Every structure is written in structure tokens, then in C-alpha cells.
PDB file of C-alpha atoms in Angstrom:
ATOM      1  CA  MET A   1     -24.674 -30.250  50.262  1.00  0.00           C
ATOM      2  CA  PHE A   2     -23.489 -29.259  46.778  1.00  0.00           C
ATOM      3  CA  GLY A   3     -23.688 -32.360  44.604  1.00  0.00           C
ATOM      4  CA  LEU A   4     -23.428 -33.344  40.966  1.00  0.00           C
ATOM      5  CA  SER A   5     -26.986 -32.246  40.159  1.00  0.00           C
ATOM      6  CA  ASP A   6     -26.238 -28.829  41.675  1.00  0.00           C
ATOM      7  CA  PHE A   7     -23.090 -28.547  39.556  1.00  0.00           C
ATOM      8  CA  LEU A   8     -25.087 -29.399  36.418  1.00  0.00           C
ATOM      9  CA  ARG A   9     -27.698 -26.789  37.387  1.00  0.00           C
ATOM     10  CA  LEU A  10     -24.910 -24.246  37.852  1.00  0.00           C
ATOM     11  CA  LEU A  11     -23.489 -25.004  34.397  1.00  0.00           C
ATOM     12  CA  MET A  12     -26.959 -24.768  32.855  1.00  0.00           C
ATOM     13  CA  SER A  13     -27.494 -21.438  34.625  1.00  0.00           C
ATOM     14  CA  VAL A  14     -24.168 -19.924  33.578  1.00  0.00           C
ATOM     15  CA  LEU A  15     -24.056 -21.159  29.993  1.00  0.00           C
ATOM     16  CA  ILE A  16     -27.737 -21.092  28.981  1.00  0.00           C
ATOM     17  CA  ILE A  17     -30.162 -19.416  31.396  1.00  0.00           C
ATOM     18  CA  LEU A  18     -28.151 -16.363  32.448  1.00  0.00           C
ATOM     19  CA  PRO A  19     -27.254 -15.426  28.847  1.00  0.00           C
ATOM     20  CA  LEU A  20     -30.875 -16.002  27.798  1.00  0.00           C
ATOM     21  CA  THR A  21     -32.294 -13.804  30.554  1.00  0.00           C
ATOM     22  CA  THR A  22     -29.628 -11.180  29.837  1.00  0.00           C
ATOM     23  CA  ILE A  23     -30.611 -11.119  26.169  1.00  0.00           C
ATOM     24  CA  ILE A  24     -34.287 -10.803  27.126  1.00  0.00           C
ATOM     25  CA  ARG A  25     -33.473  -7.916  29.475  1.00  0.00           C
ATOM     26  CA  GLU A  26     -31.282  -6.089  26.983  1.00  0.00           C
ATOM     27  CA  SER A  27     -33.786  -6.678  24.178  1.00  0.00           C
ATOM     28  CA  GLY A  28     -36.175  -4.493  26.174  1.00  0.00           C
ATOM     29  CA  TYR A  29     -33.738  -1.604  25.732  1.00  0.00           C
ATOM     30  CA  TYR A  30     -33.180  -2.528  22.099  1.00  0.00           C
ATOM     31  CA  LEU A  31     -36.889  -2.626  21.214  1.00  0.00           C
ATOM     32  CA  ALA A  32     -37.499   0.656  23.032  1.00  0.00           C
ATOM     33  CA  ALA A  33     -34.532   2.216  21.223  1.00  0.00           C
ATOM     34  CA  ILE A  34     -35.998   1.150  17.882  1.00  0.00           C
ATOM     35  CA  LEU A  35     -39.468   2.447  18.808  1.00  0.00           C
ATOM     36  CA  LEU A  36     -38.080   5.766  20.033  1.00  0.00           C
ATOM     37  CA  GLY A  37     -35.788   6.279  17.041  1.00  0.00           C
ATOM     38  CA  ALA A  38     -32.502   6.128  18.958  1.00  0.00           C
ATOM     39  CA  THR A  39     -29.439   7.067  16.936  1.00  0.00           C
ATOM     40  CA  LYS A  40     -26.304   4.928  16.781  1.00  0.00           C
ATOM     41  CA  LYS A  41     -27.831   2.099  18.813  1.00  0.00           C
ATOM     42  CA  LYS A  42     -25.778  -0.974  19.608  1.00  0.00           C
ATOM     43  CA  LEU A  43     -26.659  -4.014  21.686  1.00  0.00           C
ATOM     44  CA  VAL A  44     -23.582  -5.748  23.114  1.00  0.00           C
ATOM     45  CA  ILE A  45     -24.030  -9.258  24.506  1.00  0.00           C
ATOM     46  CA  GLY A  46     -21.193 -10.415  26.740  1.00  0.00           C
ATOM     47  CA  SER A  47     -17.718  -9.071  27.343  1.00  0.00           C
ATOM     48  CA  GLY A  48     -14.224  -9.638  26.040  1.00  0.00           C
ATOM     49  CA  PRO A  49     -13.176  -9.898  22.395  1.00  0.00           C
ATOM     50  CA  LYS A  50     -15.862  -9.632  19.716  1.00  0.00           C
ATOM     51  CA  LEU A  51     -17.012 -12.962  18.249  1.00  0.00           C
ATOM     52  CA  PHE A  52     -19.345 -11.564  15.605  1.00  0.00           C
ATOM     53  CA  SER A  53     -21.826  -8.799  14.914  1.00  0.00           C
ATOM     54  CA  VAL A  54     -25.044  -8.624  12.962  1.00  0.00           C
ATOM     55  CA  SER A  55     -26.237  -5.128  12.079  1.00  0.00           C
ATOM     56  CA  THR A  56     -26.391  -3.284  15.429  1.00  0.00           C
ATOM     57  CA  ILE A  57     -25.995  -6.378  17.643  1.00  0.00           C
ATOM     58  CA  GLU A  58     -22.560  -7.517  18.787  1.00  0.00           C
ATOM     59  CA  VAL A  59     -21.796 -10.823  20.515  1.00  0.00           C
ATOM     60  CA  ARG A  60     -18.597 -11.137  22.520  1.00  0.00           C
ATOM     61  CA  ARG A  61     -16.613 -14.180  23.593  1.00  0.00           C
ATOM     62  CA  TYR A  62     -17.813 -14.279  27.200  1.00  0.00           C
ATOM     63  CA  PHE A  63     -21.485 -14.128  26.191  1.00  0.00           C
ATOM     64  CA  PHE A  64     -22.619 -15.172  29.664  1.00  0.00           C
ATOM     65  CA  MET A  65     -21.042 -12.166  31.399  1.00  0.00           C
ATOM     66  CA  TYR A  66     -22.260  -8.598  31.328  1.00  0.00           C
ATOM     67  CA  SER A  67     -24.186  -6.979  28.485  1.00  0.00           C
ATOM     68  CA  TRP A  68     -25.321  -3.491  27.673  1.00  0.00           C
ATOM     69  CA  MET A  69     -27.213  -1.274  25.263  1.00  0.00           C
ATOM     70  CA  GLU A  70     -25.760   1.977  24.046  1.00  0.00           C
ATOM     71  CA  TYR A  71     -27.262   4.768  21.961  1.00  0.00           C
ATOM     72  CA  ASP A  72     -26.622   8.444  21.353  1.00  0.00           C
ATOM     73  CA  GLU A  73     -29.988  10.215  21.440  1.00  0.00           C
ATOM     74  CA  LEU A  74     -33.685   9.436  21.286  1.00  0.00           C
ATOM     75  CA  LYS A  75     -35.872  10.929  18.572  1.00  0.00           C
ATOM     76  CA  THR A  76     -38.222  12.221  21.267  1.00  0.00           C
ATOM     77  CA  ASN A  77     -36.618  14.088  24.132  1.00  0.00           C
ATOM     78  CA  SER A  78     -39.234  14.085  26.893  1.00  0.00           C
ATOM     79  CA  ARG A  79     -39.108  12.774  30.431  1.00  0.00           C
ATOM     80  CA  PHE A  80     -41.857  10.266  29.684  1.00  0.00           C
ATOM     81  CA  TRP A  81     -39.963   8.607  26.828  1.00  0.00           C
ATOM     82  CA  HIS A  82     -36.668   8.572  28.703  1.00  0.00           C
ATOM     83  CA  GLY A  83     -38.532   6.967  31.619  1.00  0.00           C
ATOM     84  CA  PHE A  84     -39.966   4.431  29.191  1.00  0.00           C
ATOM     85  CA  MET A  85     -36.441   3.669  27.986  1.00  0.00           C
ATOM     86  CA  TYR A  86     -35.247   3.078  31.577  1.00  0.00           C
ATOM     87  CA  ALA A  87     -38.333   0.955  32.361  1.00  0.00           C
ATOM     88  CA  SER A  88     -38.161  -1.123  29.183  1.00  0.00           C
ATOM     89  CA  PRO A  89     -35.908  -3.929  30.527  1.00  0.00           C
ATOM     90  CA  ILE A  90     -38.034  -4.143  33.678  1.00  0.00           C
ATOM     91  CA  LEU A  91     -41.243  -4.362  31.660  1.00  0.00           C
ATOM     92  CA  THR A  92     -39.754  -6.927  29.281  1.00  0.00           C
ATOM     93  CA  CYS A  93     -38.558  -9.187  32.104  1.00  0.00           C
ATOM     94  CA  ILE A  94     -41.866  -8.910  33.973  1.00  0.00           C
ATOM     95  CA  THR A  95     -43.829  -9.712  30.804  1.00  0.00           C
ATOM     96  CA  VAL A  96     -41.680 -12.729  29.936  1.00  0.00           C
ATOM     97  CA  GLY A  97     -41.558 -13.909  33.557  1.00  0.00           C
ATOM     98  CA  PHE A  98     -45.315 -13.778  34.085  1.00  0.00           C
ATOM     99  CA  SER A  99     -45.934 -15.358  30.667  1.00  0.00           C
ATOM    100  CA  VAL A 100     -43.604 -18.286  31.364  1.00  0.00           C
ATOM    101  CA  ASN A 101     -45.117 -18.672  34.827  1.00  0.00           C
ATOM    102  CA  ALA A 102     -48.633 -18.708  33.311  1.00  0.00           C
ATOM    103  CA  PHE A 103     -47.569 -21.297  30.732  1.00  0.00           C
ATOM    104  CA  ILE A 104     -46.181 -23.482  33.513  1.00  0.00           C
ATOM    105  CA  ALA A 105     -49.400 -23.076  35.528  1.00  0.00           C
ATOM    106  CA  ALA A 106     -51.441 -24.009  32.433  1.00  0.00           C
ATOM    107  CA  GLU A 107     -49.127 -27.005  31.921  1.00  0.00           C
ATOM    108  CA  VAL A 108     -48.107 -25.757  28.477  1.00  0.00           C
ATOM    109  CA  LEU A 109     -44.500 -25.701  29.707  1.00  0.00           C
ATOM    110  CA  PRO A 110     -43.115 -28.312  32.121  1.00  0.00           C
ATOM    111  CA  ASN A 111     -42.495 -27.355  35.719  1.00  0.00           C
ATOM    112  CA  ASN A 112     -38.872 -28.491  35.735  1.00  0.00           C
ATOM    113  CA  MET A 113     -35.498 -27.281  36.961  1.00  0.00           C
ATOM    114  CA  PHE A 114     -34.799 -25.337  33.753  1.00  0.00           C
ATOM    115  CA  PHE A 115     -37.921 -23.184  33.914  1.00  0.00           C
ATOM    116  CA  GLN A 116     -37.749 -22.771  37.700  1.00  0.00           C
ATOM    117  CA  THR A 117     -34.170 -21.491  37.384  1.00  0.00           C
ATOM    118  CA  PHE A 118     -35.130 -19.337  34.393  1.00  0.00           C
ATOM    119  CA  LEU A 119     -37.906 -17.678  36.417  1.00  0.00           C
ATOM    120  CA  PHE A 120     -35.510 -17.138  39.312  1.00  0.00           C
ATOM    121  CA  TYR A 121     -33.061 -15.247  37.097  1.00  0.00           C
ATOM    122  CA  ILE A 122     -35.665 -13.260  35.169  1.00  0.00           C
ATOM    123  CA  PHE A 123     -37.177 -11.957  38.428  1.00  0.00           C
ATOM    124  CA  TYR A 124     -33.682 -11.470  39.879  1.00  0.00           C
ATOM    125  CA  PHE A 125     -33.061  -8.959  37.089  1.00  0.00           C
ATOM    126  CA  VAL A 126     -36.382  -7.222  37.824  1.00  0.00           C
ATOM    127  CA  PHE A 127     -35.601  -7.011  41.530  1.00  0.00           C
ATOM    128  CA  PHE A 128     -32.168  -5.466  41.076  1.00  0.00           C
ATOM    129  CA  ASP A 129     -33.356  -3.179  38.287  1.00  0.00           C
ATOM    130  CA  VAL A 130     -36.065  -1.546  40.406  1.00  0.00           C
ATOM    131  CA  ILE A 131     -33.900  -0.842  43.477  1.00  0.00           C
ATOM    132  CA  PRO A 132     -33.222   2.927  43.251  1.00  0.00           C
ATOM    133  CA  VAL A 133     -29.483   3.116  43.987  1.00  0.00           C
ATOM    134  CA  TYR A 134     -26.263   4.212  42.357  1.00  0.00           C
ATOM    135  CA  LEU A 135     -23.861   1.345  41.723  1.00  0.00           C
ATOM    136  CA  PRO A 136     -20.265   1.584  43.012  1.00  0.00           C
ATOM    137  CA  ASP A 137     -19.045   2.936  39.645  1.00  0.00           C
ATOM    138  CA  GLY A 138     -21.588   5.782  39.844  1.00  0.00           C
ATOM    139  CA  GLN A 139     -23.972   4.310  37.311  1.00  0.00           C
ATOM    140  CA  PRO A 140     -27.636   4.331  38.367  1.00  0.00           C
ATOM    141  CA  THR A 141     -29.881   1.304  38.344  1.00  0.00           C
ATOM    142  CA  ASN A 142     -32.960   1.722  36.172  1.00  0.00           C
ATOM    143  CA  GLY A 143     -35.020   2.280  39.308  1.00  0.00           C
ATOM    144  CA  ARG A 144     -32.696   5.126  40.320  1.00  0.00           C
ATOM    145  CA  ALA A 145     -32.751   6.586  36.818  1.00  0.00           C
ATOM    146  CA  ILE A 146     -36.553   6.599  36.878  1.00  0.00           C
ATOM    147  CA  PHE A 147     -36.572   8.114  40.383  1.00  0.00           C
ATOM    148  CA  ASP A 148     -34.153  10.883  39.344  1.00  0.00           C
ATOM    149  CA  LEU A 149     -36.233  11.571  36.261  1.00  0.00           C
ATOM    150  CA  LEU A 150     -39.478  11.830  38.239  1.00  0.00           C
ATOM    151  CA  TYR A 151     -38.155  13.549  41.363  1.00  0.00           C
ATOM    152  CA  TYR A 152     -35.463  15.858  39.986  1.00  0.00           C
ATOM    153  CA  GLY A 153     -36.694  16.099  36.409  1.00  0.00           C
ATOM    154  CA  GLU A 154     -33.226  15.240  35.096  1.00  0.00           C
ATOM    155  CA  ARG A 155     -31.669  12.181  33.535  1.00  0.00           C
ATOM    156  CA  SER A 156     -29.245  10.317  35.794  1.00  0.00           C
ATOM    157  CA  ASP A 157     -26.557  10.156  33.164  1.00  0.00           C
ATOM    158  CA  TYR A 158     -26.705  13.951  33.104  1.00  0.00           C
ATOM    159  CA  LEU A 159     -26.362  14.060  36.896  1.00  0.00           C
ATOM    160  CA  LYS A 160     -23.413  11.674  36.751  1.00  0.00           C
ATOM    161  CA  GLU A 161     -21.695  13.728  34.041  1.00  0.00           C
ATOM    162  CA  ARG A 162     -22.320  16.917  36.028  1.00  0.00           C
ATOM    163  CA  GLY A 163     -20.866  15.281  39.158  1.00  0.00           C
ATOM    164  CA  GLN A 164     -17.790  14.146  37.239  1.00  0.00           C
ATOM    165  CA  THR A 165     -17.364  17.630  35.758  1.00  0.00           C
ATOM    166  CA  ASN A 166     -17.612  19.202  39.231  1.00  0.00           C
ATOM    167  CA  ARG A 167     -15.023  16.731  40.604  1.00  0.00           C
ATOM    168  CA  GLN A 168     -12.678  17.405  37.681  1.00  0.00           C
ATOM    169  CA  GLN A 169     -12.992  21.169  38.161  1.00  0.00           C
ATOM    170  CA  SER A 170     -12.386  20.761  41.891  1.00  0.00           C
ATOM    171  CA  ASN A 171      -9.311  18.592  41.248  1.00  0.00           C
ATOM    172  CA  ARG A 172      -7.920  21.137  38.759  1.00  0.00           C
ATOM    173  CA  LYS A 173      -8.478  23.948  41.252  1.00  0.00           C
ATOM    174  CA  GLU A 174      -6.690  21.962  44.003  1.00  0.00           C
ATOM    175  CA  SER A 175      -3.785  21.216  41.638  1.00  0.00           C
ATOM    176  CA  LYS A 176      -3.389  24.915  40.791  1.00  0.00           C
ATOM    177  CA  GLU A 177      -3.426  25.775  44.493  1.00  0.00           C
ATOM    178  CA  GLY A 178      -0.813  23.107  45.191  1.00  0.00           C
ATOM    179  CA  LYS A 179      -3.156  20.788  47.070  1.00  0.00           C
ATOM    180  CA  GLY A 180      -2.673  17.211  45.963  1.00  0.00           C
ATOM    181  CA  THR A 181      -4.744  14.211  46.711  1.00  0.00           C
ATOM    182  CA  GLY A 182      -2.057  12.054  47.896  1.00  0.00           C
TER     183      GLY A 182
END
């Protein structure tokens, strides 16, 4: 049964733990972008209207919902470094998750609801990052991006752009021939 303590845990998860784990995940991208000399990098935490920004980090009103890292190009343009960029949030979450778990085991941190929920969410991000699928909007998970990079030798964003270009060309051709979509 969902009681008051569950409601408080939900609030703690939504307002504190989920944003914290999201920032940890996205900071993996951000640190990798700095190390790899990415141009025009920007870390966006949350969605909705902008609350404030500091240098290349922007915080939005709904800080607990959706975040992303954007950049133009990496200084190094090899498959290895692009793979490192895709793997960076996975590696960051795994490192933080195992460290927190070790601190709990060593009784440095308390084994309480906060840290149990934190570990749940940090490994939740790892789990869904490594699954090699394309999301409904066509964007690849990091696992899929790494797979495409290793198997096909191409970046997934390139494959997505190429697929969109092919669809656009096909739609233009159908329009010229008088074939509509609907």
C-alpha cells in the first residue's frame, strides 16, 4: 500500500535524488567534452524556461526533468574518442554508484532510504544507457551509439541524419510525382 512514507520518498526522489543523479550522469559528458576539447559545449539541466546559467552550464525551471549535453565537434575525431564520449555517462554513473555502495558497506555513509534510492536511480541510468536501442524519436541510447560505432564504424548521429535526409528526399520525390502521404 502507498502510504505517507512512500509519498515522502517519492518527493525526495523527484526533487533531490533524480536531479542529482541526472547531474552526475550529464557531468560525465561534460568532463569528457572538456578533456576532448569539444567546441561550443553546453550542459543543460532540466527543461522549460531558463532559470540561470553559469559559463557553459544552464539550469532550467524544471530541473528535475530531462537534461542534455550538446557540443559541436571534438578536437580529436577518432572512433575511440567518440566511443569514450558516448561511454562517459555510463562510466561516471558506475564509478559513483560503486563508490557510494563501497562507502555504505564500509559504514562511512549510512545505509538509509536516501542512499538506497540514490543507488537505485544511478544504476537505473546505467541500465538504460547500455541497452543498444533507438528511442522512439530516433535518437540512440549510448549503448546503441557505441554499438554503431564499433559495428558499422559510423557515429549514430550521422546515421540518423542520413536516414532523415533519405526520408526527406523520398518525400520530395513522392510530392513531385503527385504521391502524397495522406
